[in-house]
XYZ file of C-alpha atoms in Angstrom:
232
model
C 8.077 -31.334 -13.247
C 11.381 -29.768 -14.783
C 11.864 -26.042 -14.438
C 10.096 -24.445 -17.737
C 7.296 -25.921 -16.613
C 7.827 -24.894 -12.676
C 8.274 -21.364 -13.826
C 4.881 -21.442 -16.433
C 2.736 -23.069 -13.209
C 4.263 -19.978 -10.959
C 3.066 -16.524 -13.696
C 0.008 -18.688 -14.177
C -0.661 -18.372 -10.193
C 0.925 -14.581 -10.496
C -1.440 -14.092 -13.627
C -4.474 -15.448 -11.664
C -3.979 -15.250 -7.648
C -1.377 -15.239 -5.011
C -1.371 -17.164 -1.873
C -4.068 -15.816 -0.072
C -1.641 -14.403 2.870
C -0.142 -11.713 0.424
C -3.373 -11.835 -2.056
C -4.239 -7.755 -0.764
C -0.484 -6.737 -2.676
C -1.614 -6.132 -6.408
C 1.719 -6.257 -7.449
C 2.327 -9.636 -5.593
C 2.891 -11.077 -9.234
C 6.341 -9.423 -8.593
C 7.096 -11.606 -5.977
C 6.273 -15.197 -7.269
C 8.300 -14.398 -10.792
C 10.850 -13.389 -8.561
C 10.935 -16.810 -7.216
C 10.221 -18.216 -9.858
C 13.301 -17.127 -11.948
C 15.355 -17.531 -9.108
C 14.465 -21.005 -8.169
C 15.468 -21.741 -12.161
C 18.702 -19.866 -12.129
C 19.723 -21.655 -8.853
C 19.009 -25.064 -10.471
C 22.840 -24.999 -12.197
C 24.594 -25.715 -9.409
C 28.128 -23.515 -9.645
C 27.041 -21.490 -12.236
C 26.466 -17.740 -11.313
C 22.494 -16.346 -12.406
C 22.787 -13.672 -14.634
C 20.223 -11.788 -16.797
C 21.419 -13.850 -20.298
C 20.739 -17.050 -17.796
C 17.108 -15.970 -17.742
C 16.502 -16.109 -21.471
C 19.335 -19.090 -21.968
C 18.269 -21.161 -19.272
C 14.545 -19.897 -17.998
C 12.815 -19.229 -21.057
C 12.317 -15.702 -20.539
C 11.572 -13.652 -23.397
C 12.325 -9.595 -23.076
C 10.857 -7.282 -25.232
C 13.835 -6.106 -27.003
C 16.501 -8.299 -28.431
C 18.810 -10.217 -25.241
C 21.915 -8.683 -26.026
C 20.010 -5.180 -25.325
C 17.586 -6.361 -22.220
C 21.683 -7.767 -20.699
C 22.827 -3.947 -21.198
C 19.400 -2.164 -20.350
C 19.414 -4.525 -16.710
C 22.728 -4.431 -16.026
C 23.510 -1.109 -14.109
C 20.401 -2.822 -11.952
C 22.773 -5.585 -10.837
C 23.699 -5.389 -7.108
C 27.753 -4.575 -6.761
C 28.306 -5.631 -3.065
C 27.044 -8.123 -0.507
C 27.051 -5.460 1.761
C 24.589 -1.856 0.843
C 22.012 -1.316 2.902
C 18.254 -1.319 1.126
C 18.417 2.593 1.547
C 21.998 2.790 0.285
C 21.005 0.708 -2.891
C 17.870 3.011 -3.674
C 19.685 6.208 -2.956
C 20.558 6.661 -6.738
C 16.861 6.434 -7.483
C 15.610 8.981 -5.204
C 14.122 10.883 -7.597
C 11.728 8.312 -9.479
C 9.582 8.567 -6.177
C 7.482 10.681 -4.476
C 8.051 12.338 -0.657
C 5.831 9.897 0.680
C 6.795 6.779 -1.357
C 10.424 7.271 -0.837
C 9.811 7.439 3.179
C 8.360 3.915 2.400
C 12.131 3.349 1.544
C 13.490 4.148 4.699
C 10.812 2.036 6.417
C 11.702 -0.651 4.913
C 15.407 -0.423 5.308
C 14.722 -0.178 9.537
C 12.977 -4.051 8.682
C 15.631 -5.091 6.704
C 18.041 -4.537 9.059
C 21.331 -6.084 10.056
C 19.904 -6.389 13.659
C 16.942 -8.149 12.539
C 15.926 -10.473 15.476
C 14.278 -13.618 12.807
C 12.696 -13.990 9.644
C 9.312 -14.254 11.280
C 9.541 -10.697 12.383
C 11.010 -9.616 9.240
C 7.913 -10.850 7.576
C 5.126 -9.693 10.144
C 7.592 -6.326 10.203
C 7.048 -6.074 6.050
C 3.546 -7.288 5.893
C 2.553 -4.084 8.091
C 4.100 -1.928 5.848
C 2.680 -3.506 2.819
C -0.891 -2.932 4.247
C -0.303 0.790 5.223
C 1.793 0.832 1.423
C -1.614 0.243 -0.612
C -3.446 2.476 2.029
C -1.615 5.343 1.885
C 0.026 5.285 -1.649
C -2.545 3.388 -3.317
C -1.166 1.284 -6.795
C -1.835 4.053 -9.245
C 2.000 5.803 -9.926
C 4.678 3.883 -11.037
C 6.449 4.609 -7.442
C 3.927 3.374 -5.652
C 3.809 0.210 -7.855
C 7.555 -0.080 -7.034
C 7.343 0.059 -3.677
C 4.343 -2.482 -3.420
C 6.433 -4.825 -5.519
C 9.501 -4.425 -3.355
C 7.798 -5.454 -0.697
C 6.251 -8.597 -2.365
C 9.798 -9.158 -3.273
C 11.343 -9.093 0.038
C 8.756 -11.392 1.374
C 8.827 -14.567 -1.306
C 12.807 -13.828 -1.118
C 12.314 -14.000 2.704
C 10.673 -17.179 2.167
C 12.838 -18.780 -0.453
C 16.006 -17.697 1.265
C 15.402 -18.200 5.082
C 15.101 -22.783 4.767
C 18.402 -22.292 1.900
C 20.243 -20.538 4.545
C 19.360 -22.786 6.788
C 19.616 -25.982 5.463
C 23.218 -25.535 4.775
C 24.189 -25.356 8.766
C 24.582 -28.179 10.718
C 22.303 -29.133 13.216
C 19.307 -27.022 14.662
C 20.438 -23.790 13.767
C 17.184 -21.957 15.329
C 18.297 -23.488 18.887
C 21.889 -22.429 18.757
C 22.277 -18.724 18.526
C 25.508 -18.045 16.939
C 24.310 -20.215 13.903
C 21.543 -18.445 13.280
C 22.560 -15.167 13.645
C 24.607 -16.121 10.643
C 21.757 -17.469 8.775
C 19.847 -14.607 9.706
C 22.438 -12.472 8.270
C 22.976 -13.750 4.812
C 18.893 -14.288 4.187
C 19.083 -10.384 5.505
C 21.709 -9.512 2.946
C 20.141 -11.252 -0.221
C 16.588 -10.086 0.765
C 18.069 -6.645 0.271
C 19.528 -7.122 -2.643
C 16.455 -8.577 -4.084
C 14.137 -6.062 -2.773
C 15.663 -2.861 -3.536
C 16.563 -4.363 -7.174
C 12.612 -4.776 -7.938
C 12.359 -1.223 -6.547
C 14.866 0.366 -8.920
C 13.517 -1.452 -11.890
C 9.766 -1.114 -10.733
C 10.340 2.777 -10.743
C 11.251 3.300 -14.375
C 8.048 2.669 -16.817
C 10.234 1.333 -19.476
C 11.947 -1.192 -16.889
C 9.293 -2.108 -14.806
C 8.293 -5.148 -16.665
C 11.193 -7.235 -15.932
C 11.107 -6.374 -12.315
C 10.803 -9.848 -10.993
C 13.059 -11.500 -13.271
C 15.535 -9.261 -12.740
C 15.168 -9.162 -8.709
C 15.633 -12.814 -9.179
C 18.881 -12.860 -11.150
C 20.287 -10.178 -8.451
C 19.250 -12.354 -6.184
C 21.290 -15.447 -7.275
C 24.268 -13.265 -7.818
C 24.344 -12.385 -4.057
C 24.220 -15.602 -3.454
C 26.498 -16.644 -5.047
C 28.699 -13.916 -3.342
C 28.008 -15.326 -0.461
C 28.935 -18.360 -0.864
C 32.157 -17.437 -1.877
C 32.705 -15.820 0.451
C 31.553 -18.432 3.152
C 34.275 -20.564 1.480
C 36.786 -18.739 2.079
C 36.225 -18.385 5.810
């Protein structure tokens, strides 16, 4: 199956159903074209995702011409390897409500530097994506934002956590050190990814794009990191 047709199978799922873990999140769709993208993007090996990769190489088709989706997206684009989630959504405080925007600083205390594993990231952000839809419902655009956040975070989680990991030697999980490494690179692109689908989720115009976008921030961090990992 080559990647066109990988990414048309995943928005049919997000069209239809998620996976039936995540299934409550309405905007879980935000999630899987996150991955989606992403998983094209990374296909190139060496050559950096950006937002003209998604139309070039994914097949994704904006609503306005590419050269103006590139320039409406861009300011979106994660600058450093290093912002927290609540630093990154600090610019946006105002597209959100009291009570949505404390979901922000919830969310940064999961995705946290001292984050003890990616299984207690997950359970960590699946408790705040039930109490999300509880006590925001999916009805305002920041609520919607938030919701797909979270759905972000946990298919980046999930995509990033066996990438990280793959690329140390050995059993990682059994020798500490390692994995605290791993644990902090899938920690710094999941909050890159996450709080990118936030700020684009909280703008009506922008929302659209939200996982596509998420996923080309989420290559370029990546891609940051590795670099920088090289040049340890």
């Amino acid at each position: 199956m080559n990647q066109m047709n990988r990414i048309a199978l995943a928005l049919a799922l997000a069209a239809g159903f998620s996976s039936s873990a995540w299934a409550a999140n309405p905007m879980d769709k935000v999630g899987i074209e996150h991955n989606a993208y992403l998983s094209c993007l990374m296909a190139d090996e060496g050559k950096m995702p950006t937002l003209q990769r998604l139309i070039d190489r994914c097949g994704y088709r904006p609503d306005s011409k590419p050269d103006e989706f590139v320039r409406t997206y861009q300011p979106f684009m994660p600058k450093d390897t290093t912002s927290t989630y609540a630093e990154r959504l600090a610019p946006y405080r105002a597209q959100f409500s009291a009570a949505e925007y404390a979901f922000v600083e919830r969310i940064d205390q999961v995705l946290s530097p001292q984050a003890q594993s990616p299984e207690e990231i997950d359970e960590g952000l699946a408790k705040l994506e039930a109490q999300a839809l509880a006590q925001l419902g999916d009805k305002s655009t920041g609520a919607r934002a938030i919701l797909g956040s979270l759905s972000v975070a946990r298919h980046s989680l999930a995509y990033w956590t066996p990438y990280y990991s793959e690329r140390e030697p050995g059993d990682v999980a059994a020798r500490w050190p390692k994995w605290i490494k791993v644990v902090i690179r899938v920690v710094a692109t999941v909050v890159a990814d996450a709080a990118t689908g936030a700020a684009v989720g909280a703008f009506p115009a922008t929302a659209v794009a939200a996982g596509p976008a998420a996923g080309a921030a989420s290559g370029a961090v990546a891609g940051a990191l590795q670099d920088w990992q090289n040049a340890e």
